[in-house]
mmCIF file with all atom_site columns, C-alpha atoms in Angstrom:
data_model
loop_
_atom_site.group_PDB
_atom_site.id
_atom_site.type_symbol
_atom_site.label_atom_id
_atom_site.label_alt_id
_atom_site.label_comp_id
_atom_site.label_asym_id
_atom_site.label_entity_id
_atom_site.label_seq_id
_atom_site.pdbx_PDB_ins_code
_atom_site.Cartn_x
_atom_site.Cartn_y
_atom_site.Cartn_z
_atom_site.occupancy
_atom_site.B_iso_or_equiv
_atom_site.pdbx_formal_charge
_atom_site.auth_seq_id
_atom_site.auth_comp_id
_atom_site.auth_asym_id
_atom_site.auth_atom_id
_atom_site.pdbx_PDB_model_num
ATOM 1   C CA . UNK A 1 1   ? 46.556 -89.202 15.065 1.00 0.00 ? 1   UNK A CA 1
ATOM 2   C CA . UNK A 1 2   ? 43.701 -91.614 12.589 1.00 0.00 ? 2   UNK A CA 1
ATOM 3   C CA . UNK A 1 3   ? 43.630 -94.410 15.842 1.00 0.00 ? 3   UNK A CA 1
ATOM 4   C CA . UNK A 1 4   ? 42.825 -91.635 18.051 1.00 0.00 ? 4   UNK A CA 1
ATOM 5   C CA . UNK A 1 5   ? 40.191 -90.488 16.227 1.00 0.00 ? 5   UNK A CA 1
ATOM 6   C CA . UNK A 1 6   ? 38.683 -93.850 15.606 1.00 0.00 ? 6   UNK A CA 1
ATOM 7   C CA . UNK A 1 7   ? 39.138 -94.529 18.171 1.00 0.00 ? 7   UNK A CA 1
ATOM 8   C CA . UNK A 1 8   ? 36.749 -91.642 19.832 1.00 0.00 ? 8   UNK A CA 1
ATOM 9   C CA . UNK A 1 9   ? 34.852 -92.861 17.541 1.00 0.00 ? 9   UNK A CA 1
ATOM 10  C CA . UNK A 1 10  ? 33.714 -96.572 17.771 1.00 0.00 ? 10  UNK A CA 1
ATOM 11  C CA . UNK A 1 11  ? 34.431 -95.570 22.016 1.00 0.00 ? 11  UNK A CA 1
ATOM 12  C CA . UNK A 1 12  ? 31.409 -93.121 21.629 1.00 0.00 ? 12  UNK A CA 1
ATOM 13  C CA . UNK A 1 13  ? 29.285 -95.430 18.769 1.00 0.00 ? 13  UNK A CA 1
ATOM 14  C CA . UNK A 1 14  ? 29.437 -97.991 21.785 1.00 0.00 ? 14  UNK A CA 1
ATOM 15  C CA . UNK A 1 15  ? 28.859 -95.957 25.156 1.00 0.00 ? 15  UNK A CA 1
ATOM 16  C CA . UNK A 1 16  ? 25.315 -96.546 25.851 1.00 0.00 ? 16  UNK A CA 1
ATOM 17  C CA . UNK A 1 17  ? 24.596 -92.774 26.115 1.00 0.00 ? 17  UNK A CA 1
ATOM 18  C CA . UNK A 1 18  ? 27.617 -91.916 23.062 1.00 0.00 ? 18  UNK A CA 1
ATOM 19  C CA . UNK A 1 19  ? 24.720 -91.221 20.238 1.00 0.00 ? 19  UNK A CA 1
ATOM 20  C CA . UNK A 1 20  ? 21.881 -89.611 22.372 1.00 0.00 ? 20  UNK A CA 1
ATOM 21  C CA . UNK A 1 21  ? 20.928 -86.358 22.684 1.00 0.00 ? 21  UNK A CA 1
ATOM 22  C CA . UNK A 1 22  ? 20.299 -83.611 25.019 1.00 0.00 ? 22  UNK A CA 1
ATOM 23  C CA . UNK A 1 23  ? 16.735 -83.273 25.287 1.00 0.00 ? 23  UNK A CA 1
ATOM 24  C CA . UNK A 1 24  ? 14.722 -80.400 27.459 1.00 0.00 ? 24  UNK A CA 1
ATOM 25  C CA . UNK A 1 25  ? 12.268 -81.928 29.097 1.00 0.00 ? 25  UNK A CA 1
ATOM 26  C CA . UNK A 1 26  ? 9.481  -79.952 31.314 1.00 0.00 ? 26  UNK A CA 1
ATOM 27  C CA . UNK A 1 27  ? 8.920  -81.589 35.249 1.00 0.00 ? 27  UNK A CA 1
ATOM 28  C CA . UNK A 1 28  ? 6.194  -81.011 37.401 1.00 0.00 ? 28  UNK A CA 1
ATOM 29  C CA . UNK A 1 29  ? 4.517  -81.281 40.232 1.00 0.00 ? 29  UNK A CA 1
ATOM 30  C CA . UNK A 1 30  ? 0.981  -80.642 41.426 1.00 0.00 ? 30  UNK A CA 1
ATOM 31  C CA . UNK A 1 31  ? -1.084 -81.399 44.151 1.00 0.00 ? 31  UNK A CA 1
ATOM 32  C CA . UNK A 1 32  ? -5.327 -79.462 45.378 1.00 0.00 ? 32  UNK A CA 1
ATOM 33  C CA . UNK A 1 33  ? -3.617 -81.232 49.219 1.00 0.00 ? 33  UNK A CA 1
ATOM 34  C CA . UNK A 1 34  ? -0.447 -81.104 49.912 1.00 0.00 ? 34  UNK A CA 1
ATOM 35  C CA . UNK A 1 35  ? 1.460  -78.098 49.744 1.00 0.00 ? 35  UNK A CA 1
ATOM 36  C CA . UNK A 1 36  ? 5.602  -79.521 50.020 1.00 0.00 ? 36  UNK A CA 1
ATOM 37  C CA . UNK A 1 37  ? 7.008  -82.338 48.959 1.00 0.00 ? 37  UNK A CA 1
ATOM 38  C CA . UNK A 1 38  ? 10.169 -82.765 48.721 1.00 0.00 ? 38  UNK A CA 1
ATOM 39  C CA . UNK A 1 39  ? 11.213 -83.339 44.689 1.00 0.00 ? 39  UNK A CA 1
ATOM 40  C CA . UNK A 1 40  ? 14.346 -85.463 42.585 1.00 0.00 ? 40  UNK A CA 1
ATOM 41  C CA . UNK A 1 41  ? 14.588 -84.793 38.979 1.00 0.00 ? 41  UNK A CA 1
ATOM 42  C CA . UNK A 1 42  ? 17.701 -85.309 36.587 1.00 0.00 ? 42  UNK A CA 1
ATOM 43  C CA . UNK A 1 43  ? 19.292 -82.149 34.422 1.00 0.00 ? 43  UNK A CA 1
ATOM 44  C CA . UNK A 1 44  ? 22.441 -82.569 33.252 1.00 0.00 ? 44  UNK A CA 1
ATOM 45  C CA . UNK A 1 45  ? 25.083 -83.290 35.082 1.00 0.00 ? 45  UNK A CA 1
ATOM 46  C CA . UNK A 1 46  ? 23.147 -85.400 38.027 1.00 0.00 ? 46  UNK A CA 1
ATOM 47  C CA . UNK A 1 47  ? 20.685 -85.941 39.963 1.00 0.00 ? 47  UNK A CA 1
ATOM 48  C CA . UNK A 1 48  ? 18.873 -83.521 42.039 1.00 0.00 ? 48  UNK A CA 1
ATOM 49  C CA . UNK A 1 49  ? 17.854 -82.899 45.588 1.00 0.00 ? 49  UNK A CA 1
ATOM 50  C CA . UNK A 1 50  ? 15.648 -80.299 46.549 1.00 0.00 ? 50  UNK A CA 1
ATOM 51  C CA . UNK A 1 51  ? 13.818 -80.210 50.165 1.00 0.00 ? 51  UNK A CA 1
ATOM 52  C CA . UNK A 1 52  ? 10.891 -78.415 51.386 1.00 0.00 ? 52  UNK A CA 1
ATOM 53  C CA . UNK A 1 53  ? 9.498  -77.783 47.608 1.00 0.00 ? 53  UNK A CA 1
ATOM 54  C CA . UNK A 1 54  ? 6.281  -75.170 48.011 1.00 0.00 ? 54  UNK A CA 1
ATOM 55  C CA . UNK A 1 55  ? 3.875  -76.348 45.220 1.00 0.00 ? 55  UNK A CA 1
ATOM 56  C CA . UNK A 1 56  ? 3.322  -76.826 43.308 1.00 0.00 ? 56  UNK A CA 1
ATOM 57  C CA . UNK A 1 57  ? 6.479  -76.571 41.170 1.00 0.00 ? 57  UNK A CA 1
ATOM 58  C CA . UNK A 1 58  ? 7.384  -77.192 37.385 1.00 0.00 ? 58  UNK A CA 1
ATOM 59  C CA . UNK A 1 59  ? 11.210 -77.089 35.619 1.00 0.00 ? 59  UNK A CA 1
ATOM 60  C CA . UNK A 1 60  ? 12.346 -76.853 32.180 1.00 0.00 ? 60  UNK A CA 1
ATOM 61  C CA . UNK A 1 61  ? 15.804 -78.904 32.272 1.00 0.00 ? 61  UNK A CA 1
ATOM 62  C CA . UNK A 1 62  ? 18.265 -79.956 30.344 1.00 0.00 ? 62  UNK A CA 1
ATOM 63  C CA . UNK A 1 63  ? 18.737 -83.590 30.567 1.00 0.00 ? 63  UNK A CA 1
ATOM 64  C CA . UNK A 1 64  ? 22.327 -85.497 29.663 1.00 0.00 ? 64  UNK A CA 1
ATOM 65  C CA . UNK A 1 65  ? 21.919 -88.626 27.246 1.00 0.00 ? 65  UNK A CA 1
ATOM 66  C CA . UNK A 1 66  ? 18.165 -88.470 26.770 1.00 0.00 ? 66  UNK A CA 1
ATOM 67  C CA . UNK A 1 67  ? 14.387 -88.031 27.007 1.00 0.00 ? 67  UNK A CA 1
ATOM 68  C CA . UNK A 1 68  ? 15.752 -92.023 28.055 1.00 0.00 ? 68  UNK A CA 1
ATOM 69  C CA . UNK A 1 69  ? 17.404 -89.800 30.932 1.00 0.00 ? 69  UNK A CA 1
ATOM 70  C CA . UNK A 1 70  ? 15.017 -88.264 32.367 1.00 0.00 ? 70  UNK A CA 1
ATOM 71  C CA . UNK A 1 71  ? 13.063 -89.205 36.316 1.00 0.00 ? 71  UNK A CA 1
ATOM 72  C CA . UNK A 1 72  ? 10.869 -87.531 38.709 1.00 0.00 ? 72  UNK A CA 1
ATOM 73  C CA . UNK A 1 73  ? 10.511 -88.144 42.310 1.00 0.00 ? 73  UNK A CA 1
ATOM 74  C CA . UNK A 1 74  ? 7.906  -86.265 44.835 1.00 0.00 ? 74  UNK A CA 1
ATOM 75  C CA . UNK A 1 75  ? 8.097  -87.616 47.989 1.00 0.00 ? 75  UNK A CA 1
ATOM 76  C CA . UNK A 1 76  ? 5.676  -86.502 51.326 1.00 0.00 ? 76  UNK A CA 1
ATOM 77  C CA . UNK A 1 77  ? 4.993  -89.253 52.808 1.00 0.00 ? 77  UNK A CA 1
ATOM 78  C CA . UNK A 1 78  ? 5.432  -87.455 56.391 1.00 0.00 ? 78  UNK A CA 1
ATOM 79  C CA . UNK A 1 79  ? 2.085  -85.393 55.008 1.00 0.00 ? 79  UNK A CA 1
ATOM 80  C CA . UNK A 1 80  ? 0.954  -88.380 53.539 1.00 0.00 ? 80  UNK A CA 1
ATOM 81  C CA . UNK A 1 81  ? -2.393 -89.814 53.778 1.00 0.00 ? 81  UNK A CA 1
ATOM 82  C CA . UNK A 1 82  ? -6.110 -90.399 52.195 1.00 0.00 ? 82  UNK A CA 1
ATOM 83  C CA . UNK A 1 83  ? -7.564 -88.682 49.626 1.00 0.00 ? 83  UNK A CA 1
ATOM 84  C CA . UNK A 1 84  ? -3.723 -86.070 49.329 1.00 0.00 ? 84  UNK A CA 1
ATOM 85  C CA . UNK A 1 85  ? -3.147 -87.197 45.788 1.00 0.00 ? 85  UNK A CA 1
ATOM 86  C CA . UNK A 1 86  ? -0.179 -85.310 44.440 1.00 0.00 ? 86  UNK A CA 1
ATOM 87  C CA . UNK A 1 87  ? 0.883  -85.832 40.423 1.00 0.00 ? 87  UNK A CA 1
ATOM 88  C CA . UNK A 1 88  ? 4.762  -85.985 38.820 1.00 0.00 ? 88  UNK A CA 1
ATOM 89  C CA . UNK A 1 89  ? 4.540  -85.158 35.229 1.00 0.00 ? 89  UNK A CA 1
ATOM 90  C CA . UNK A 1 90  ? 7.355  -84.835 32.524 1.00 0.00 ? 90  UNK A CA 1
ATOM 91  C CA . UNK A 1 91  ? 6.718  -83.518 29.541 1.00 0.00 ? 91  UNK A CA 1
ATOM 92  C CA . UNK A 1 92  ? 8.366  -83.417 26.250 1.00 0.00 ? 92  UNK A CA 1
ATOM 93  C CA . UNK A 1 93  ? 8.129  -81.385 23.173 1.00 0.00 ? 93  UNK A CA 1
ATOM 94  C CA . UNK A 1 94  ? 4.612  -80.327 24.341 1.00 0.00 ? 94  UNK A CA 1
ATOM 95  C CA . UNK A 1 95  ? 3.654  -84.022 24.497 1.00 0.00 ? 95  UNK A CA 1
ATOM 96  C CA . UNK A 1 96  ? 2.700  -85.620 28.206 1.00 0.00 ? 96  UNK A CA 1
ATOM 97  C CA . UNK A 1 97  ? 5.314  -88.232 28.159 1.00 0.00 ? 97  UNK A CA 1
ATOM 98  C CA . UNK A 1 98  ? 4.715  -89.038 31.683 1.00 0.00 ? 98  UNK A CA 1
ATOM 99  C CA . UNK A 1 99  ? 2.285  -88.892 34.893 1.00 0.00 ? 99  UNK A CA 1
ATOM 100 C CA . UNK A 1 100 ? 2.006  -90.894 38.287 1.00 0.00 ? 100 UNK A CA 1
ATOM 101 C CA . UNK A 1 101 ? -0.370 -89.871 40.440 1.00 0.00 ? 101 UNK A CA 1
ATOM 102 C CA . UNK A 1 102 ? -1.084 -91.748 43.869 1.00 0.00 ? 102 UNK A CA 1
ATOM 103 C CA . UNK A 1 103 ? -1.718 -90.733 47.849 1.00 0.00 ? 103 UNK A CA 1
ATOM 104 C CA . UNK A 1 104 ? 1.171  -93.947 48.613 1.00 0.00 ? 104 UNK A CA 1
ATOM 105 C CA . UNK A 1 105 ? 3.465  -90.223 49.434 1.00 0.00 ? 105 UNK A CA 1
ATOM 106 C CA . UNK A 1 106 ? 5.447  -90.959 46.833 1.00 0.00 ? 106 UNK A CA 1
ATOM 107 C CA . UNK A 1 107 ? 5.115  -90.798 43.104 1.00 0.00 ? 107 UNK A CA 1
ATOM 108 C CA . UNK A 1 108 ? 8.176  -91.268 40.318 1.00 0.00 ? 108 UNK A CA 1
ATOM 109 C CA . UNK A 1 109 ? 7.983  -90.884 36.151 1.00 0.00 ? 109 UNK A CA 1
ATOM 110 C CA . UNK A 1 110 ? 10.584 -92.336 34.634 1.00 0.00 ? 110 UNK A CA 1
ATOM 111 C CA . UNK A 1 111 ? 11.305 -91.167 30.099 1.00 0.00 ? 111 UNK A CA 1
ATOM 112 C CA . UNK A 1 112 ? 12.323 -94.897 29.733 1.00 0.00 ? 112 UNK A CA 1
ATOM 113 C CA . UNK A 1 113 ? 9.099  -96.469 30.855 1.00 0.00 ? 113 UNK A CA 1
ATOM 114 C CA . UNK A 1 114 ? 6.721  -93.857 29.841 1.00 0.00 ? 114 UNK A CA 1
ATOM 115 C CA . UNK A 1 115 ? 2.275  -94.121 31.328 1.00 0.00 ? 115 UNK A CA 1
ATOM 116 C CA . UNK A 1 116 ? 0.044  -92.324 32.829 1.00 0.00 ? 116 UNK A CA 1
ATOM 117 C CA . UNK A 1 117 ? -1.138 -93.597 36.121 1.00 0.00 ? 117 UNK A CA 1
#
């Protein structure tokens, strides 16, 4: 039994997410010019894809393994045009972690690469 417990402990330490916690993030997709987008995001269990989502859209969700595993993508390529801007944002503990604003039809944010663009 002691060997089994110590093996499980060591495996947990060696796992890339063994010591990470689950974090709650807020995903947000907004636009003044695009009314509908496809949205892809990571939640507590898997990558989720929802189509034809009315904007603005916002979701608070738990991300398994910590905030670094958070991901958000908006795809509005069928409606992409110059000046059809969409912003995707990831918020964590009330602070903006990532924001990407584009008019090319596809914007992404990743929790492990915080940036504002």
